[in-house]
Amino acid sequence: MRPGGFNDAVALRNHTHEQGLPFITDAELSRLVITEAKKRPDRAWLGEVSAVVLQQALADACAAFRNFFACLAGTRKGPKLGPPRFRSRKDARQAIRFTRNARFVITAVGRLRLPKIGEVTVRWSRCLPSEPSSVTVIKDAAGRYFASFVVDAAQTPLPATEAETGIDVGLKHFAVLSGGRKIDSPRFLRRAEKNLKRAHKALSGKEKGSANRAKARRKVARQHVKVADARREFHHQLSTKLIRENQAIYVEDLAVKGLARTKLAKSVHDAGWAQFVGMLEYKAKLYHRTFVKIGRYFPSTKLCSACGAIAEAMPLTVREWTCACGVTHDRDVNAEINIRAEGRRIVAAGRKPVPEMGGKRRRKTPAETGKTPPPASRGERRGTVDETGSHRSAA
């Protein structure tokens, strides 16, 4: 376990809860785990690092507690979160964050000067569009270091175009686009399985705690990051191309977590649909393109794009099927046509999808709920409720 602000904050709040003591506020927590802790011999090393780094670690711990309490109260959207856990030196990702108050500097020669660390040589992937407000230094499992900056990026609209496309993602073909264009799935993980198997076998034969095991672990991590980097680069290139070529993009909202619990889990993770859709979404906003997610319960595969009939069943083994109207469909091409048509309908309606596709439900009227309004008090003008639920005064 790594001692310090985050772990000390989690341990202190857990201890007060177990003892039934009053809840420690954020300000009091900062005083105890940073200001007072620096005076202790076992925490004297806290004075050797930037105070901003300690404050940011403490802020992360407080945010984790707030999110946990919000989940308990039912006020937080998204998946439920458990109580904060301790951080460890063995975590795959290590990170520290410097805000503008830390006075980090990008020198004239392109180096990054960090407080109490000094100048660090940086290999820049691109020029910063504006003055950064913070920088996070990250160490991944392969031992690589990255500097991630928070900057204000201005939205730059692309030239308007009339083209638009639906996207049906899958395993055999990564994406099927308008016009029947199919993008083959690169399958980065499947192609690297032989090297990964060899690296894992070498790791399993090393003695635990030895230097050779640490080297073997880093070798396994490097193989995995190669796969992740190649997949991310593929997603970036494809998403940028689609955003530049199309004015509107419609994509199906898949239940990736559910699919990842099936026998197709490895292939689903290898495809990385969620990362790809996320890139499309933020790039569409950045470049003023239309982006619409179709509800996951929309029957894009089973719906006939010619007559609108819905097939009873459509197992994954069926790649082509013939509707009762006589039209033969390619499974993926038909799904893309239906996704595009549904996306156009949503945009034309100017509203979110219907409730079964993830939209908000209309508030029911008293007549629908079976509840009649309370009787009007004396002196009030009596009225009636029309079919829409609005109140009309009596004539």
Short mmCIF file of C-alpha atoms in Angstrom, two decimals:
data_model
loop_
_atom_site.label_atom_id
_atom_site.label_comp_id
_atom_site.label_asym_id
_atom_site.label_seq_id
_atom_site.Cartn_x
_atom_site.Cartn_y
_atom_site.Cartn_z
CA MET A 1 0.00 0.00 0.00
CA ARG A 2 1.33 3.44 -0.87
CA PRO A 3 1.17 5.91 2.07
CA GLY A 4 0.21 9.48 1.44
CA GLY A 5 -2.68 11.89 1.09
CA PHE A 6 -5.16 9.69 -0.76
CA ASN A 7 -4.73 6.56 1.33
CA ASP A 8 -4.52 8.52 4.59
CA ALA A 9 -7.75 10.33 3.74
CA VAL A 10 -9.58 7.08 2.95
CA ALA A 11 -8.23 5.37 6.09
CA LEU A 12 -9.14 8.32 8.34
CA ARG A 13 -12.70 8.60 7.10
CA ASN A 14 -13.20 4.85 7.29
CA HIS A 15 -11.90 4.86 10.87
CA THR A 16 -14.22 7.68 11.99
CA HIS A 17 -17.17 5.87 10.41
CA GLU A 18 -16.34 2.61 12.18
CA GLN A 19 -15.95 4.40 15.52
CA GLY A 20 -19.20 6.34 15.08
CA LEU A 21 -17.42 9.70 15.16
CA PRO A 22 -18.63 12.84 13.32
CA PHE A 23 -17.90 13.06 9.60
CA ILE A 24 -14.61 14.80 8.81
CA THR A 25 -15.00 17.78 6.47
CA ASP A 26 -12.72 18.32 3.49
CA ALA A 27 -10.96 21.26 5.15
CA GLU A 28 -10.30 19.31 8.34
CA LEU A 29 -9.13 16.34 6.29
CA SER A 30 -6.62 18.56 4.47
CA ARG A 31 -5.24 19.80 7.78
CA LEU A 32 -4.86 16.31 9.22
CA VAL A 33 -3.42 14.37 6.28
CA ILE A 34 -1.22 17.12 4.82
CA THR A 35 -0.39 19.97 7.20
CA GLU A 36 -0.15 17.95 10.42
CA ALA A 37 1.18 14.82 8.69
CA LYS A 38 4.28 16.67 7.46
CA LYS A 39 5.35 17.13 11.10
CA ARG A 40 5.42 13.37 11.72
CA PRO A 41 8.71 11.50 11.10
CA ASP A 42 7.01 8.77 9.06
CA ARG A 43 5.39 11.40 6.78
CA ALA A 44 8.28 13.86 6.55
CA TRP A 45 8.74 12.91 2.89
CA LEU A 46 5.49 14.74 2.09
CA GLY A 47 7.48 17.98 2.22
CA GLU A 48 9.70 16.76 -0.63
CA VAL A 49 6.90 16.90 -3.20
CA SER A 50 4.79 19.77 -4.48
CA ALA A 51 1.92 20.76 -2.18
CA VAL A 52 -0.38 20.98 -5.23
CA VAL A 53 0.13 17.27 -5.94
CA LEU A 54 -0.93 16.43 -2.38
CA GLN A 55 -3.98 18.68 -2.61
CA GLN A 56 -5.03 17.10 -5.91
CA ALA A 57 -4.69 13.59 -4.45
CA LEU A 58 -6.85 14.69 -1.52
CA ALA A 59 -9.38 16.22 -3.92
CA ASP A 60 -9.60 12.87 -5.76
CA ALA A 61 -10.33 11.09 -2.47
CA CYS A 62 -13.04 13.59 -1.52
CA ALA A 63 -14.61 13.30 -4.99
CA ALA A 64 -14.62 9.50 -4.66
CA PHE A 65 -16.50 9.77 -1.35
CA ARG A 66 -19.01 12.25 -2.80
CA ASN A 67 -19.72 9.96 -5.74
CA PHE A 68 -20.18 7.01 -3.39
CA PHE A 69 -22.60 8.95 -1.17
CA ALA A 70 -24.50 10.16 -4.25
CA CYS A 71 -24.92 6.54 -5.37
CA LEU A 72 -26.26 5.59 -1.94
CA ALA A 73 -28.74 8.48 -2.10
CA GLY A 74 -29.73 7.62 -5.66
CA THR A 75 -28.88 11.06 -7.03
CA ARG A 76 -25.99 9.99 -9.26
CA LYS A 77 -26.59 8.75 -12.79
CA GLY A 78 -24.64 5.87 -14.26
CA PRO A 79 -23.34 2.63 -12.74
CA LYS A 80 -23.27 2.24 -8.98
CA LEU A 81 -19.96 2.91 -7.28
CA GLY A 82 -18.54 1.32 -4.17
CA PRO A 83 -16.59 3.04 -1.39
CA PRO A 84 -13.11 4.37 -2.26
CA ARG A 85 -10.34 1.79 -2.23
CA PHE A 86 -6.69 2.22 -1.29
CA ARG A 87 -4.17 2.91 -4.00
CA SER A 88 -1.12 0.70 -4.38
CA ARG A 89 2.38 0.87 -5.83
CA LYS A 90 1.39 -2.13 -7.92
CA ASP A 91 -1.49 -0.34 -9.65
CA ALA A 92 -1.14 -0.48 -13.43
CA ARG A 93 -1.57 3.29 -13.71
CA GLN A 94 0.24 5.86 -11.58
CA ALA A 95 -0.52 9.57 -11.99
CA ILE A 96 0.12 12.96 -10.41
CA ARG A 97 -1.58 16.22 -11.37
CA PHE A 98 -0.19 19.77 -11.38
CA THR A 99 -2.61 22.68 -11.67
CA ARG A 100 -1.78 26.23 -12.71
CA ASN A 101 -1.11 27.12 -9.06
CA ALA A 102 1.85 24.76 -9.12
CA ARG A 103 3.48 27.04 -11.71
CA PHE A 104 4.62 24.37 -14.12
CA VAL A 105 6.32 25.85 -17.18
CA ILE A 106 6.80 24.84 -20.82
CA THR A 107 10.22 26.21 -21.69
CA ALA A 108 11.22 27.88 -24.94
CA VAL A 109 13.09 24.75 -26.06
CA GLY A 110 10.01 22.53 -25.52
CA ARG A 111 10.81 21.03 -22.15
CA LEU A 112 8.37 20.65 -19.26
CA ARG A 113 9.51 22.16 -15.97
CA LEU A 114 7.71 20.65 -12.98
CA PRO A 115 7.97 21.96 -9.40
CA LYS A 116 10.44 20.05 -7.19
CA ILE A 117 11.21 17.75 -10.14
CA GLY A 118 12.96 19.97 -12.66
CA GLU A 119 12.98 20.03 -16.45
CA VAL A 120 11.73 16.95 -18.28
CA THR A 121 12.38 16.23 -21.95
CA VAL A 122 9.11 15.84 -23.84
CA ARG A 123 8.41 14.32 -27.24
CA TRP A 124 5.40 16.38 -28.34
CA SER A 125 2.64 14.70 -30.30
CA ARG A 126 1.12 18.07 -31.30
CA CYS A 127 1.24 21.76 -30.47
CA LEU A 128 -1.00 22.96 -27.65
CA PRO A 129 -3.90 25.10 -28.98
CA SER A 130 -3.99 27.28 -25.86
CA GLU A 131 -2.41 27.83 -22.45
CA PRO A 132 -2.85 24.64 -20.37
CA SER A 133 -4.70 24.85 -17.07
CA SER A 134 -3.24 21.61 -15.68
CA VAL A 135 -0.93 18.75 -16.57
CA THR A 136 -1.18 15.13 -15.45
CA VAL A 137 1.95 12.99 -15.55
CA ILE A 138 0.99 9.34 -16.09
CA LYS A 139 3.04 6.17 -15.81
CA ASP A 140 1.43 3.15 -17.46
CA ALA A 141 1.99 -0.55 -16.78
CA ALA A 142 4.73 -0.74 -19.42
CA GLY A 143 6.78 1.91 -17.64
CA ARG A 144 6.07 4.67 -20.16
CA TYR A 145 5.47 8.26 -19.03
CA PHE A 146 2.91 10.61 -20.58
CA ALA A 147 2.05 14.26 -19.98
CA SER A 148 -1.64 14.99 -20.49
CA PHE A 149 -2.63 18.69 -20.66
CA VAL A 150 -6.04 20.27 -20.10
CA VAL A 151 -6.57 23.08 -22.63
CA ASP A 152 -9.44 25.08 -24.09
CA ALA A 153 -10.00 23.86 -27.67
CA ALA A 154 -12.08 26.09 -29.91
CA GLN A 155 -14.73 24.41 -32.03
CA THR A 156 -13.77 24.50 -35.70
CA PRO A 157 -16.73 23.74 -38.01
CA LEU A 158 -15.90 21.72 -41.09
CA PRO A 159 -17.33 22.62 -44.51
CA ALA A 160 -20.92 21.44 -44.82
CA THR A 161 -21.62 18.33 -46.85
CA GLU A 162 -24.79 16.51 -47.88
CA ALA A 163 -23.47 13.03 -47.14
CA GLU A 164 -24.66 11.13 -44.09
CA THR A 165 -24.26 7.57 -42.91
CA GLY A 166 -25.52 5.04 -40.46
CA ILE A 167 -23.02 2.77 -38.75
CA ASP A 168 -23.71 -0.85 -37.87
CA VAL A 169 -20.79 -2.19 -35.86
CA GLY A 170 -20.11 -5.90 -35.65
CA LEU A 171 -17.48 -8.59 -35.24
CA LYS A 172 -17.13 -9.98 -38.75
CA HIS A 173 -16.95 -6.44 -40.14
CA PHE A 174 -16.01 -3.68 -37.73
CA ALA A 175 -18.44 -1.23 -39.36
CA VAL A 176 -20.94 -1.23 -42.21
CA LEU A 177 -21.54 2.22 -43.70
CA SER A 178 -24.00 3.74 -46.16
CA GLY A 179 -23.91 2.29 -49.66
CA GLY A 180 -22.97 -1.13 -48.30
CA ARG A 181 -19.34 -0.16 -47.58
CA LYS A 182 -17.78 -2.59 -45.12
CA ILE A 183 -14.76 -1.91 -42.91
CA ASP A 184 -12.94 -5.10 -42.00
CA SER A 185 -12.20 -5.71 -38.34
CA PRO A 186 -8.42 -5.45 -37.68
CA ARG A 187 -8.58 -7.91 -34.73
CA PHE A 188 -5.43 -6.57 -33.10
CA LEU A 189 -5.73 -8.79 -30.04
CA ARG A 190 -6.30 -11.97 -32.05
CA ARG A 191 -3.23 -11.27 -34.20
CA ALA A 192 -1.07 -10.69 -31.13
CA GLU A 193 -2.24 -13.77 -29.21
CA LYS A 194 0.83 -15.83 -30.11
CA ASN A 195 3.27 -13.25 -28.74
CA LEU A 196 1.08 -12.65 -25.68
CA LYS A 197 0.89 -16.37 -24.95
CA ARG A 198 4.68 -16.67 -25.17
CA ALA A 199 5.18 -13.66 -22.87
CA HIS A 200 2.67 -14.93 -20.30
CA LYS A 201 4.29 -18.37 -20.31
CA ALA A 202 7.69 -16.80 -19.62
CA LEU A 203 6.16 -14.73 -16.80
CA SER A 204 4.58 -17.75 -15.11
CA GLY A 205 7.99 -19.46 -14.86
CA LYS A 206 9.66 -16.62 -12.95
CA GLU A 207 9.97 -16.61 -9.18
CA LYS A 208 7.62 -14.19 -7.45
CA GLY A 209 9.34 -11.09 -6.15
CA SER A 210 12.44 -11.56 -8.31
CA ALA A 211 13.93 -9.01 -10.68
CA ASN A 212 13.43 -11.38 -13.62
CA ARG A 213 9.72 -11.58 -12.86
CA ALA A 214 9.50 -7.79 -12.88
CA LYS A 215 11.20 -7.73 -16.30
CA ALA A 216 8.85 -10.40 -17.62
CA ARG A 217 5.84 -8.48 -16.28
CA ARG A 218 6.94 -5.34 -18.11
CA LYS A 219 7.38 -7.37 -21.29
CA VAL A 220 3.78 -8.62 -21.02
CA ALA A 221 2.59 -5.07 -20.38
CA ARG A 222 4.46 -3.78 -23.44
CA GLN A 223 2.75 -6.39 -25.62
CA HIS A 224 -0.65 -5.32 -24.32
CA VAL A 225 -0.01 -1.60 -24.81
CA LYS A 226 1.06 -2.27 -28.41
CA VAL A 227 -2.34 -3.83 -29.03
CA ALA A 228 -4.16 -0.99 -27.26
CA ASP A 229 -2.19 1.69 -29.12
CA ALA A 230 -2.84 0.09 -32.51
CA ARG A 231 -6.57 -0.21 -31.76
CA ARG A 232 -6.77 3.42 -30.58
CA GLU A 233 -4.96 4.65 -33.70
CA PHE A 234 -7.36 2.70 -35.91
CA HIS A 235 -10.35 4.21 -34.10
CA HIS A 236 -8.94 7.72 -34.40
CA GLN A 237 -8.26 7.44 -38.12
CA LEU A 238 -11.64 5.91 -38.95
CA SER A 239 -13.66 8.29 -36.75
CA THR A 240 -11.88 11.35 -38.16
CA LYS A 241 -12.48 10.18 -41.71
CA LEU A 242 -16.19 9.60 -41.07
CA ILE A 243 -16.61 12.99 -39.41
CA ARG A 244 -14.93 14.76 -42.31
CA GLU A 245 -16.96 12.94 -44.98
CA ASN A 246 -20.44 13.04 -43.41
CA GLN A 247 -22.67 15.82 -42.12
CA ALA A 248 -24.70 13.42 -39.97
CA ILE A 249 -23.74 10.12 -38.36
CA TYR A 250 -26.19 7.68 -36.81
CA VAL A 251 -24.97 4.79 -34.68
CA GLU A 252 -26.65 2.13 -32.58
CA ASP A 253 -26.25 2.27 -28.80
CA LEU A 254 -25.02 -1.23 -27.97
CA ALA A 255 -25.03 -2.85 -24.53
CA VAL A 256 -21.30 -3.52 -24.59
CA LYS A 257 -21.13 -4.57 -20.92
CA GLY A 258 -23.77 -7.20 -21.50
CA LEU A 259 -22.06 -8.54 -24.61
CA ALA A 260 -18.75 -8.65 -22.73
CA ARG A 261 -20.24 -11.26 -20.38
CA THR A 262 -20.98 -13.72 -23.18
CA LYS A 263 -18.79 -16.21 -25.02
CA LEU A 264 -17.96 -13.39 -27.47
CA ALA A 265 -16.26 -11.36 -24.71
CA LYS A 266 -12.75 -11.48 -26.19
CA SER A 267 -13.92 -10.42 -29.64
CA VAL A 268 -16.10 -7.65 -28.18
CA HIS A 269 -13.19 -6.23 -26.18
CA ASP A 270 -10.93 -6.58 -29.20
CA ALA A 271 -13.32 -4.46 -31.31
CA GLY A 272 -13.51 -1.62 -28.78
CA TRP A 273 -16.89 -0.28 -29.92
CA ALA A 274 -17.41 1.99 -26.92
CA GLN A 275 -14.11 3.80 -27.49
CA PHE A 276 -14.90 4.27 -31.18
CA VAL A 277 -18.41 5.64 -30.55
CA GLY A 278 -17.04 7.98 -27.88
CA MET A 279 -14.56 9.39 -30.38
CA LEU A 280 -17.32 9.95 -32.92
CA GLU A 281 -19.42 11.76 -30.34
CA TYR A 282 -16.83 14.27 -29.17
CA LYS A 283 -15.45 14.88 -32.66
CA ALA A 284 -18.95 15.55 -34.00
CA LYS A 285 -19.42 18.17 -31.29
CA LEU A 286 -16.00 19.67 -31.98
CA TYR A 287 -16.56 19.97 -35.74
CA HIS A 288 -20.31 20.80 -35.69
CA ARG A 289 -21.57 17.53 -37.11
CA THR A 290 -24.86 15.81 -36.26
CA PHE A 291 -24.45 12.72 -34.11
CA VAL A 292 -27.39 10.57 -33.00
CA LYS A 293 -27.43 7.37 -30.94
CA ILE A 294 -30.23 4.97 -31.79
CA GLY A 295 -31.77 3.15 -28.83
CA ARG A 296 -30.38 -0.30 -28.16
CA TYR A 297 -33.86 -1.86 -28.32
CA PHE A 298 -34.51 -0.64 -31.85
CA PRO A 299 -34.83 -3.82 -34.04
CA SER A 300 -32.39 -2.69 -36.72
CA THR A 301 -31.41 -6.23 -37.72
CA LYS A 302 -34.85 -7.88 -37.73
CA LEU A 303 -36.67 -4.94 -39.38
CA CYS A 304 -37.20 -5.17 -43.14
CA SER A 305 -36.01 -1.89 -44.67
CA ALA A 306 -38.37 -2.42 -47.64
CA CYS A 307 -41.77 -3.15 -46.07
CA GLY A 308 -41.21 -2.51 -42.35
CA ALA A 309 -42.05 -6.05 -41.21
CA ILE A 310 -40.15 -7.45 -38.22
CA ALA A 311 -38.76 -10.98 -38.32
CA GLU A 312 -39.42 -13.20 -35.33
CA ALA A 313 -35.82 -14.33 -34.73
CA MET A 314 -32.42 -13.51 -36.16
CA PRO A 315 -29.53 -15.60 -34.75
CA LEU A 316 -25.97 -14.51 -35.41
CA THR A 317 -25.42 -17.39 -37.83
CA VAL A 318 -27.94 -15.87 -40.26
CA ARG A 319 -26.05 -13.43 -42.51
CA GLU A 320 -28.73 -13.13 -45.20
CA TRP A 321 -32.48 -13.46 -44.88
CA THR A 322 -35.55 -13.07 -47.08
CA CYS A 323 -38.57 -11.12 -45.90
CA ALA A 324 -42.16 -12.18 -46.56
CA CYS A 325 -42.37 -9.34 -49.10
CA GLY A 326 -39.77 -11.14 -51.23
CA VAL A 327 -36.77 -8.88 -50.62
CA THR A 328 -33.48 -10.58 -49.68
CA HIS A 329 -31.36 -8.63 -47.20
CA ASP A 330 -27.73 -8.69 -46.19
CA ARG A 331 -27.96 -8.69 -42.39
CA ASP A 332 -25.49 -5.84 -41.77
CA VAL A 333 -26.43 -3.69 -44.76
CA ASN A 334 -30.11 -3.88 -43.81
CA ALA A 335 -29.27 -2.86 -40.24
CA GLU A 336 -27.33 0.19 -41.46
CA ILE A 337 -30.26 1.29 -43.65
CA ASN A 338 -32.65 1.03 -40.71
CA ILE A 339 -30.28 2.86 -38.36
CA ARG A 340 -29.91 5.70 -40.86
CA ALA A 341 -33.68 5.95 -41.37
CA GLU A 342 -34.34 5.97 -37.61
CA GLY A 343 -31.65 8.61 -37.09
CA ARG A 344 -33.24 10.83 -39.71
CA ARG A 345 -36.62 10.42 -38.03
CA ILE A 346 -35.21 11.45 -34.65
CA VAL A 347 -33.48 14.50 -36.12
CA ALA A 348 -36.62 15.50 -38.06
CA ALA A 349 -38.75 15.18 -34.93
CA GLY A 350 -36.31 17.36 -33.02
CA ARG A 351 -36.57 15.26 -29.87
CA LYS A 352 -34.99 12.36 -28.08
CA PRO A 353 -35.92 8.75 -28.83
CA VAL A 354 -39.09 7.27 -27.38
CA PRO A 355 -38.95 5.85 -23.82
CA GLU A 356 -38.10 2.29 -24.81
CA MET A 357 -35.06 3.68 -26.64
CA GLY A 358 -33.69 5.66 -23.73
CA GLY A 359 -35.64 8.93 -23.90
CA LYS A 360 -37.65 10.69 -21.19
CA ARG A 361 -41.21 9.63 -20.51
CA ARG A 362 -44.08 12.06 -20.81
CA ARG A 363 -45.76 12.86 -17.53
CA LYS A 364 -49.07 11.02 -17.29
CA THR A 365 -52.31 12.95 -17.01
CA PRO A 366 -54.67 12.46 -14.04
CA ALA A 367 -57.05 10.54 -16.28
CA GLU A 368 -54.28 8.09 -17.23
CA THR A 369 -53.15 7.55 -13.65
CA GLY A 370 -56.71 7.24 -12.34
CA LYS A 371 -56.11 10.00 -9.81
CA THR A 372 -58.55 12.90 -9.81
CA PRO A 373 -57.43 16.34 -8.68
CA PRO A 374 -58.43 17.43 -5.13
CA PRO A 375 -61.69 19.38 -4.85
CA ALA A 376 -61.34 23.12 -5.20
CA SER A 377 -61.55 25.10 -1.98
CA ARG A 378 -64.37 27.51 -1.30
CA GLY A 379 -63.99 30.77 -3.16
CA GLU A 380 -61.88 29.30 -5.95
CA ARG A 381 -63.20 29.21 -9.48
CA ARG A 382 -63.99 25.68 -10.51
CA GLY A 383 -62.53 24.36 -13.76
CA THR A 384 -62.10 21.23 -15.81
CA VAL A 385 -59.12 19.28 -17.03
CA ASP A 386 -58.98 18.66 -20.76
CA GLU A 387 -57.46 15.66 -22.54
CA THR A 388 -53.95 17.12 -22.48
CA GLY A 389 -53.97 17.58 -18.71
CA SER A 390 -54.03 21.39 -18.82
CA HIS A 391 -56.43 23.37 -16.64
CA ARG A 392 -59.26 25.35 -18.19
CA SER A 393 -61.38 27.76 -16.27
CA ALA A 394 -65.10 27.22 -16.43
CA ALA A 395 -67.06 29.74 -18.38
#
